[in-house]
Coordinates of C-alpha atoms in Angstrom, one line a residue:
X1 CA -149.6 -53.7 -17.5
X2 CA -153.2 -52.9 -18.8
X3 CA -153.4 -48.9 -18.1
X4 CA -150.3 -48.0 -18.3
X5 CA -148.9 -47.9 -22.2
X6 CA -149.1 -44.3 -22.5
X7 CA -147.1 -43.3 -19.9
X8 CA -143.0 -43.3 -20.3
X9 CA -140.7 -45.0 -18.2
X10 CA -139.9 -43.1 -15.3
X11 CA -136.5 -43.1 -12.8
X12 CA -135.7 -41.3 -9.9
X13 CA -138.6 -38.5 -11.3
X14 CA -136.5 -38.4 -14.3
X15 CA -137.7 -40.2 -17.9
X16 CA -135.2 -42.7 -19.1
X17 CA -134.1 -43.5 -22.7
X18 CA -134.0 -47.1 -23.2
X19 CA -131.0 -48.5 -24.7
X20 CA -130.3 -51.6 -26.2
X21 CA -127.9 -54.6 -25.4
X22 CA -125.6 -56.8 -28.0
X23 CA -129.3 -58.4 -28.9
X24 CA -130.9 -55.4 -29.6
X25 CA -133.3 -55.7 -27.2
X26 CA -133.9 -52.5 -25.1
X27 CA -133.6 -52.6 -21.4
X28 CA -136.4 -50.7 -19.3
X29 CA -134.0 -49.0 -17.5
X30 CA -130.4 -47.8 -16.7
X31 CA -128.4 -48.4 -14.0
X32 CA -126.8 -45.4 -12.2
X33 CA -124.1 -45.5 -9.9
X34 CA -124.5 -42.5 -7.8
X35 CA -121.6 -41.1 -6.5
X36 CA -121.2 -39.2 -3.1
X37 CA -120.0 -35.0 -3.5
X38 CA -116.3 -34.4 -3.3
X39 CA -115.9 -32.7 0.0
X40 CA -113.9 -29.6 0.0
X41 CA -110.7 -29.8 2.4
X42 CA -110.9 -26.8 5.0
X43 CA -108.1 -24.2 5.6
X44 CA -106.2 -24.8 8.5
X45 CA -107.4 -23.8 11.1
X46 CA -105.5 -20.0 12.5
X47 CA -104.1 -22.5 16.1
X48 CA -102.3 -24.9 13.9
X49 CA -100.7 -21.5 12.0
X50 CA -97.5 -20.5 14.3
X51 CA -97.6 -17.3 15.3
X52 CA -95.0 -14.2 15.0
X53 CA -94.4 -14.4 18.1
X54 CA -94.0 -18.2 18.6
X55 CA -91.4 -17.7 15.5
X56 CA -89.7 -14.9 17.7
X57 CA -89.3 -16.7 21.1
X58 CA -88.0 -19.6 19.1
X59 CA -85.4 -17.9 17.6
X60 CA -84.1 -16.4 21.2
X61 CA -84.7 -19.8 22.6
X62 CA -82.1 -21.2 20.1
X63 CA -80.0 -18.2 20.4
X64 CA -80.0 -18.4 24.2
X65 CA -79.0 -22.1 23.8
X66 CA -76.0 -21.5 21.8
X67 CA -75.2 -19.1 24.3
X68 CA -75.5 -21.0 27.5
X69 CA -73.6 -23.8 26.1
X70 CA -70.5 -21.8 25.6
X71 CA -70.7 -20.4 29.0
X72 CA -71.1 -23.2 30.7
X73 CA -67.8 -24.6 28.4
X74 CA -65.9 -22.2 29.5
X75 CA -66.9 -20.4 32.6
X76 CA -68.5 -22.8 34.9
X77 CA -66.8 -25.8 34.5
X78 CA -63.0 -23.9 34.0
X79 CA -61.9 -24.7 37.5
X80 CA -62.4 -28.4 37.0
X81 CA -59.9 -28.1 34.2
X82 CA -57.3 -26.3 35.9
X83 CA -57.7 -29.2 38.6
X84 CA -57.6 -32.1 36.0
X85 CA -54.8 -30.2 33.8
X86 CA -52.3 -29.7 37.0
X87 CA -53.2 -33.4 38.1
X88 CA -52.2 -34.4 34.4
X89 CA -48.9 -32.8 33.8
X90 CA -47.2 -33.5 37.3
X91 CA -45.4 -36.6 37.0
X92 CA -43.9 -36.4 40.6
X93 CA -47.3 -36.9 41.9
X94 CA -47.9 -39.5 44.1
X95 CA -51.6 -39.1 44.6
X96 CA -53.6 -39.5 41.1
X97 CA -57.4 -38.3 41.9
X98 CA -58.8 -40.9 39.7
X99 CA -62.1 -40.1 42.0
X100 CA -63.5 -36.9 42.9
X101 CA -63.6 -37.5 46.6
X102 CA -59.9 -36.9 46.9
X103 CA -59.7 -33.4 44.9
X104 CA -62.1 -31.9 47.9
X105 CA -59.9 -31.6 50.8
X106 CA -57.3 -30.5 48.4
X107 CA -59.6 -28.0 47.2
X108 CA -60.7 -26.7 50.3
X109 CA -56.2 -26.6 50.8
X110 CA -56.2 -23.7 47.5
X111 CA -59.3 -21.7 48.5
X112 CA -57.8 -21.5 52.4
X113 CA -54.0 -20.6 50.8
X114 CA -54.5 -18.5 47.7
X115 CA -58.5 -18.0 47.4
X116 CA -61.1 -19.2 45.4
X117 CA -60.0 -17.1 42.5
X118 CA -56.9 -19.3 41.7
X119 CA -59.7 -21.8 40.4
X120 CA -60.4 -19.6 37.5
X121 CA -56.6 -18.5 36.3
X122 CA -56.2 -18.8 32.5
X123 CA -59.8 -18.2 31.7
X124 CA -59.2 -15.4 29.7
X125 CA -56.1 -16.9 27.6
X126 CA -59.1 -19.5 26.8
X127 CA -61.3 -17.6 25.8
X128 CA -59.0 -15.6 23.2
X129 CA -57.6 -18.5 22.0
X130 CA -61.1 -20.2 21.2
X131 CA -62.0 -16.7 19.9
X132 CA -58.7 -17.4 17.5
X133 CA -59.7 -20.7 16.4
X134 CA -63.2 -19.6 14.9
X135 CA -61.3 -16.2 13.4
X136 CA -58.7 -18.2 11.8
X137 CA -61.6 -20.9 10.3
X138 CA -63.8 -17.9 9.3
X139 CA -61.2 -16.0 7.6
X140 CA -59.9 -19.5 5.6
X141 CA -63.4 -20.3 4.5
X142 CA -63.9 -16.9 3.2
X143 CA -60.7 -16.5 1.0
X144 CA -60.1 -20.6 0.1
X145 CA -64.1 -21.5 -0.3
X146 CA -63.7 -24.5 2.2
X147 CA -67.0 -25.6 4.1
X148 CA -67.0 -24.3 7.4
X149 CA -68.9 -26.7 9.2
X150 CA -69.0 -30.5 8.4
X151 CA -70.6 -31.1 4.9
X152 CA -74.0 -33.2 5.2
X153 CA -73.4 -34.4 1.5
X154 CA -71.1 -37.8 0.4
X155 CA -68.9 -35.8 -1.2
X156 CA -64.9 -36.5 -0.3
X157 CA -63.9 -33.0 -2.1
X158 CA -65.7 -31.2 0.6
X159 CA -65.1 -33.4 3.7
X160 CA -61.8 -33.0 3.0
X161 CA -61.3 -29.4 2.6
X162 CA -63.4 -29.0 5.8
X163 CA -60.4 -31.3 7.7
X164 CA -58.0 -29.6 5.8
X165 CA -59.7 -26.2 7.1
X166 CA -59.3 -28.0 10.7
X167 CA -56.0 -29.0 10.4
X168 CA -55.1 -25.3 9.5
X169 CA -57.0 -23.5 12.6
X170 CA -55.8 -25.8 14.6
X171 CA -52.0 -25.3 13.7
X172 CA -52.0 -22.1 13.0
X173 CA -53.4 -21.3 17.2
X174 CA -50.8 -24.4 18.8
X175 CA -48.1 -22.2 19.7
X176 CA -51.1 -19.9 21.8
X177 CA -52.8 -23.2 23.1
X178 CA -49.5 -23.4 24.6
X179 CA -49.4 -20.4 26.0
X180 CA -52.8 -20.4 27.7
X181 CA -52.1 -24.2 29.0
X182 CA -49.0 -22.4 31.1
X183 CA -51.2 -19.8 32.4
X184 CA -54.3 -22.3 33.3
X185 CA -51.7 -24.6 35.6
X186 CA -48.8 -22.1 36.6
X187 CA -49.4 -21.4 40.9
X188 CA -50.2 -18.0 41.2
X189 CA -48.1 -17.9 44.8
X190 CA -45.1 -18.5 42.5
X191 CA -45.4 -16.6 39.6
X192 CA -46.7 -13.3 38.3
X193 CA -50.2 -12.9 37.3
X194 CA -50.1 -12.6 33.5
X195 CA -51.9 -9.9 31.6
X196 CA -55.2 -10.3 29.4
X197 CA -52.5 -10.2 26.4
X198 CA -49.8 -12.0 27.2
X199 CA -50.8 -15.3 26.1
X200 CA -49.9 -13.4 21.8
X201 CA -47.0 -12.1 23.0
X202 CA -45.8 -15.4 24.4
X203 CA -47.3 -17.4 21.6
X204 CA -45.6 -15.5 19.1
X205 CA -42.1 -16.3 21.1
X206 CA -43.4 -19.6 20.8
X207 CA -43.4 -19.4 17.3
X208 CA -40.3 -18.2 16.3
X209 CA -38.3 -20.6 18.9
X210 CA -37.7 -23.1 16.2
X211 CA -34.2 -24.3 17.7
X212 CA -34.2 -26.6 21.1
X213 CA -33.4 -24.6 24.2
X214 CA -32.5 -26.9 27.1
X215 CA -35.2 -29.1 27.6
X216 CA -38.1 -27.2 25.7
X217 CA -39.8 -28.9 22.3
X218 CA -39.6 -26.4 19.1
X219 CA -43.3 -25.9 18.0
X220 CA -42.6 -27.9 14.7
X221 CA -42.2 -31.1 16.8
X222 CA -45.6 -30.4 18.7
X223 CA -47.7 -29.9 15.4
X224 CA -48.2 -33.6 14.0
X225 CA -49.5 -34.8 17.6
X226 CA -51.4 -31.8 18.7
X227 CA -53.1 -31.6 15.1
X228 CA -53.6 -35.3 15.0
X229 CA -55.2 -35.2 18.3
X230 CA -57.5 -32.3 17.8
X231 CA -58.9 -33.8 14.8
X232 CA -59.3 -36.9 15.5
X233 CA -61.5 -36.0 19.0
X234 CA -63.4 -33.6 16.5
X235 CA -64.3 -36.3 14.4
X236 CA -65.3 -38.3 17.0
X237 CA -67.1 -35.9 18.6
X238 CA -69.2 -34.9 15.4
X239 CA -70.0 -38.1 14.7
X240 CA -71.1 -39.5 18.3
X241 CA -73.3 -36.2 18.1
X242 CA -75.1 -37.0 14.6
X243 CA -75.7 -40.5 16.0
X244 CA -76.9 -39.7 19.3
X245 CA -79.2 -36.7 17.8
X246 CA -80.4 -39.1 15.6
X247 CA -81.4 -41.8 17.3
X248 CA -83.0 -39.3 19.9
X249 CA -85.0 -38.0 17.5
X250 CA -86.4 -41.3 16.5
X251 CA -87.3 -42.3 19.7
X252 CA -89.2 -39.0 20.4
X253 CA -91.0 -39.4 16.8
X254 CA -91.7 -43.0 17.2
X255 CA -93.1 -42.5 20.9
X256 CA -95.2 -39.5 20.1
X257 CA -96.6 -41.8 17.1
X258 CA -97.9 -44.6 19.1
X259 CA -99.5 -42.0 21.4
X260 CA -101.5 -41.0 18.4
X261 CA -100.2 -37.7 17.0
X262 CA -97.3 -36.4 16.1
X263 CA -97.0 -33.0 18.3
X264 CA -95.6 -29.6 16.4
X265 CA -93.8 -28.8 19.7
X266 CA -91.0 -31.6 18.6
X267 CA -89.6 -29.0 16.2
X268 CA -88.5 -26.3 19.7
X269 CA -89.2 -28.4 22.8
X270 CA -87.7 -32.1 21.9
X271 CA -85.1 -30.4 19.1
X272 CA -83.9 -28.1 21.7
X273 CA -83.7 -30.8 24.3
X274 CA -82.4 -33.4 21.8
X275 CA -79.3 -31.2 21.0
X276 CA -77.9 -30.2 24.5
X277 CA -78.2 -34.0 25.5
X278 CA -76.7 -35.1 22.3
X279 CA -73.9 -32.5 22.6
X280 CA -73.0 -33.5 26.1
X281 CA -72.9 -37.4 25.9
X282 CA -70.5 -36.5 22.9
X283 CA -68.2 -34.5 24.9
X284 CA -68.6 -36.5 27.8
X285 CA -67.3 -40.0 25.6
X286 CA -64.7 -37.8 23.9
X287 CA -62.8 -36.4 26.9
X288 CA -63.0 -40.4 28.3
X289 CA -61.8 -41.6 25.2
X290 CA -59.0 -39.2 24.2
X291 CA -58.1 -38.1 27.9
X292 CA -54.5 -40.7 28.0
X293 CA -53.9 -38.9 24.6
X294 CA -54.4 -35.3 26.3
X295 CA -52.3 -35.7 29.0
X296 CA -49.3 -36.8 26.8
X297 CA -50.3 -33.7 24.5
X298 CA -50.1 -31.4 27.9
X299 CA -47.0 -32.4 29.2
X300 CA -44.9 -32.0 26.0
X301 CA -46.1 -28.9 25.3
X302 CA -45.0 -27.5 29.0
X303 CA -41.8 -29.5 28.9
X304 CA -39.2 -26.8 29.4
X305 CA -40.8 -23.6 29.7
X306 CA -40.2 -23.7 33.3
X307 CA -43.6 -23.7 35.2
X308 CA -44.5 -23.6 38.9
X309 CA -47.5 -25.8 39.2
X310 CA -49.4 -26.4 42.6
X311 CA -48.9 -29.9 44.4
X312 CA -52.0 -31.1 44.6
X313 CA -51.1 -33.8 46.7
X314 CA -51.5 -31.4 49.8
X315 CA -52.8 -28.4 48.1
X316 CA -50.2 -26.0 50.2
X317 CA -47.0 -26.2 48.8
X318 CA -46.0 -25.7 44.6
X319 CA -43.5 -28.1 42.3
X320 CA -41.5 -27.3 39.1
X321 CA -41.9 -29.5 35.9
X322 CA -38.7 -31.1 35.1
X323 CA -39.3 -33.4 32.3
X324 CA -37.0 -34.7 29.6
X325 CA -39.2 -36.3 26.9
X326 CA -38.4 -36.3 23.6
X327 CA -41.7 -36.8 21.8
X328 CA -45.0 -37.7 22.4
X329 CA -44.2 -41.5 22.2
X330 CA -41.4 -41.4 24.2
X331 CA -43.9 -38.9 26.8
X332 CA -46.2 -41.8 26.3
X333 CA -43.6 -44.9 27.3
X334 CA -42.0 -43.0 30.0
X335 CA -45.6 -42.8 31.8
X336 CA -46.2 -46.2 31.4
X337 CA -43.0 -47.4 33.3
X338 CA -43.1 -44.7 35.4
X339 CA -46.1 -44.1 36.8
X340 CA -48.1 -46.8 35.3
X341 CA -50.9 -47.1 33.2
X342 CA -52.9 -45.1 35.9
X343 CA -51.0 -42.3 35.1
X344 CA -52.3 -41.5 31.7
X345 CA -55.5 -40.9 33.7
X346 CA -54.3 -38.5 36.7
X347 CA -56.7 -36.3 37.7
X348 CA -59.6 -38.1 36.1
X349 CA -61.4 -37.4 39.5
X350 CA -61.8 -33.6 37.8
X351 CA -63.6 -35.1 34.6
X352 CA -65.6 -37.0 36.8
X353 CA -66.9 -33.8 38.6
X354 CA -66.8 -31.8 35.4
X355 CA -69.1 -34.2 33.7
X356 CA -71.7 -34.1 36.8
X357 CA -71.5 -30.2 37.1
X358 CA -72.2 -30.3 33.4
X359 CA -75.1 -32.3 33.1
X360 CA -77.0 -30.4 35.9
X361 CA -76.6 -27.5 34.1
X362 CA -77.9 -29.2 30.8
X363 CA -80.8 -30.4 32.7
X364 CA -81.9 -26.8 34.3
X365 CA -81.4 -25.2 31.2
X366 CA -83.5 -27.6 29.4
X367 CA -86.1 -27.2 31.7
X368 CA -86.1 -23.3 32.1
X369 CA -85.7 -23.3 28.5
X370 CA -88.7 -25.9 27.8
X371 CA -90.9 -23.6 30.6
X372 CA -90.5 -20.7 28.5
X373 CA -91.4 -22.3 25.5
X374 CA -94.5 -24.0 26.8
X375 CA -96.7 -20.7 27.6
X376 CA -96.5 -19.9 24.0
X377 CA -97.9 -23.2 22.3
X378 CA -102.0 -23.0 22.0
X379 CA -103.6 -25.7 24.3
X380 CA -105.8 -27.9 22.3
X381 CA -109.5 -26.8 22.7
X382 CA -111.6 -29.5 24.3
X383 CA -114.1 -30.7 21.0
X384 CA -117.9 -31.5 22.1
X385 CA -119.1 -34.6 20.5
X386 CA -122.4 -33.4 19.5
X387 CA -125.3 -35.6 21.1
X388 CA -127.5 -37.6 19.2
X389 CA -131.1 -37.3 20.4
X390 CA -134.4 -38.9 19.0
X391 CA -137.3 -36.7 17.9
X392 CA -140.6 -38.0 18.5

């Protein structure tokens, strides 16, 4: 353009070099791509931090639901084992309480004739012997190096030290599981109330009664069932519990997903909640499962020690045991011609009950458990979309 040699070419307020192409021929300007600033990424913000005290309350929330589970295993729901446990080794029984409708007159029978306190007899021979199992495992794991709990990892070294470990705890406390299972059925109208201690002292005559006596099975006989069956419900139970947890936790992830975030509350609230309900269905299905397999393990380990149990076909009166197995197949055939397949499940009415009284107290824990927690987690503050508005 005329007027405007002297002046150099001119971008953005900037001069520009010209460069040249393949042809030599320079270009009047250079392209720029202009790129936008990298945008820092804030701290987090000090609601999404958890607090000390959200870390502490956790904690006890946990604790208190280890705890509440183990009380309500062995304290709340004992009678309905002492009723399912007498209904399963009385094979003279002509009433079999397959529904819980029929244990409540008989109920109403006991707490009129001996008091409601005959409901919880045995529980502290229980409770020791539960106490024993985990001393036993704790002590193995410590001198032989086997994993305590069930090994997360493929490796068949380790599961099978853990069974092994299993196998041992569990032998090592049958002759006292026996013990206790004569003091949870025996009537306390016919027999003397046994001290907190008794149930060593009479496992340890257990123990070293190697030879038959009469009708009573020598410990060495009851080990390859009773070990068997406690095993194979652990393994069951374990792995109906991984499944169930899983799949719970799944659901909870992929629901809170599709609403459109992905709450920090799943890690207390939905955990905590997750586990008791994965914990009971897994008991629940393994007492279904293995309860035939129970009640053959019960009887031959009372066969012959002589034991008054209540008749709880009218609740008033008591009956001796007087079997004459010889194992826990022949225990197994002899019900079936006897008494019919129905009989492997007597007092299934109890589990029934057991199961119910169980959930409910799953359920109130879980909410008294998820009321505490909620106070603690920051609400979301409400975010103001700023309005747009036109300056004339």
């Amino acid at each position: 353009m005329a007027g405007l040699e002297g002046y150099e070419p001119v971008y953005r307020g900037k001069p520009t070099k010209p460069s040249r192409n393949e042809d030599n021929f320079p270009y009047a300007y250079e392209q720029k791509v202009i790129r936008p600033l990298d945008v820092p990424v804030p701290h987090p913000l000090a609601k999404d931090i958890p607090s000390a005290d959200d870390t502490i309350l956790k904690k006890y929330v946990d604790t208190g639901c280890g705890l509440v589970t183990l009380i309500t295993e062995t304290l709340l729901v004992h009678p309905f084992i002492v009723l399912r446990r007498q209904c399963q080794v009385n094979p003279g029984s002509t009433k079999y309480h397959i529904i819980p409708i029929t244990l409540i007159p008989v109920v109403a029978r006991l707490h009129q004739t001996q008091g409601i306190n005959t409901l919880w007899k045995g529980i502290g021979s229980v409770l020791l012997v539960n106490g024993m199992v985990l001393a036993i495992e704790d002590f193995v794991c410590k001198i032989t190096l086997w994993p305590k709990e069930m090994p997360c990892s493929n490796s068949l070294k380790a599961f099978g030290q853990h069974i092994l470990l299993k196998c041992v705890s569990i032998g090592l406390t049958t002759p006292f599981y026996s013990a206790s299972l004569v003091e949870t059925v025996q009537s306390e109208i016919a027999s003397e109330s046994p001290g907190i201690l008794d149930v060593f002292k009479d496992g340890a005559i257990r123990l070293v009664e190697v030879s038959n006596k009469g009708r009573l099975i020598p410990i060495y006989a009851l080990l390859p069932p009773t070990i068997a069956y406690g095993v194979s419900r652990y393994l069951f139970t374990t792995t109906v519990h991984r499944i169930t947890s899983y799949i719970m936790q799944c659901r909870q992830k992929r629901s809170q997903e599709l609403g459109g975030a992905f709450s920090r509350s799943l890690i207390s609230e939905v955990i905590l909640n997750i586990e008791l309900q994965s914990i009971l269905v897994s008991r629940i299905m393994a007492d279904v499962l293995f309860y035939p397999w129970e009640t053959v393990i019960h009887r031959i380990h009372l066969q012959g020690t002589r034991t008054i149990i209540d008749n709880l076909d009218t609740g008033r009166s008591v009956t001796p045991l007087l079997t004459g197995y010889s194992g826990a197949r022949d225990c197994y055939s002899t019900i079936i011609s006897t008494e019919g397949p129905l009989g492997l499940y007597k007092g299934f009415g109890a589990l029934l009950l057991q199961s119910a009284v169980h959930l409910i107290i799953v359920r109130a824990v879980s909410w008294i458990l998820t009321g505490l927690r909620t106070p603690s987690t920051p609400k979301p503050k409400s975010v103001q979309k700023p309005s747009h508005r036109t300056h004339y």
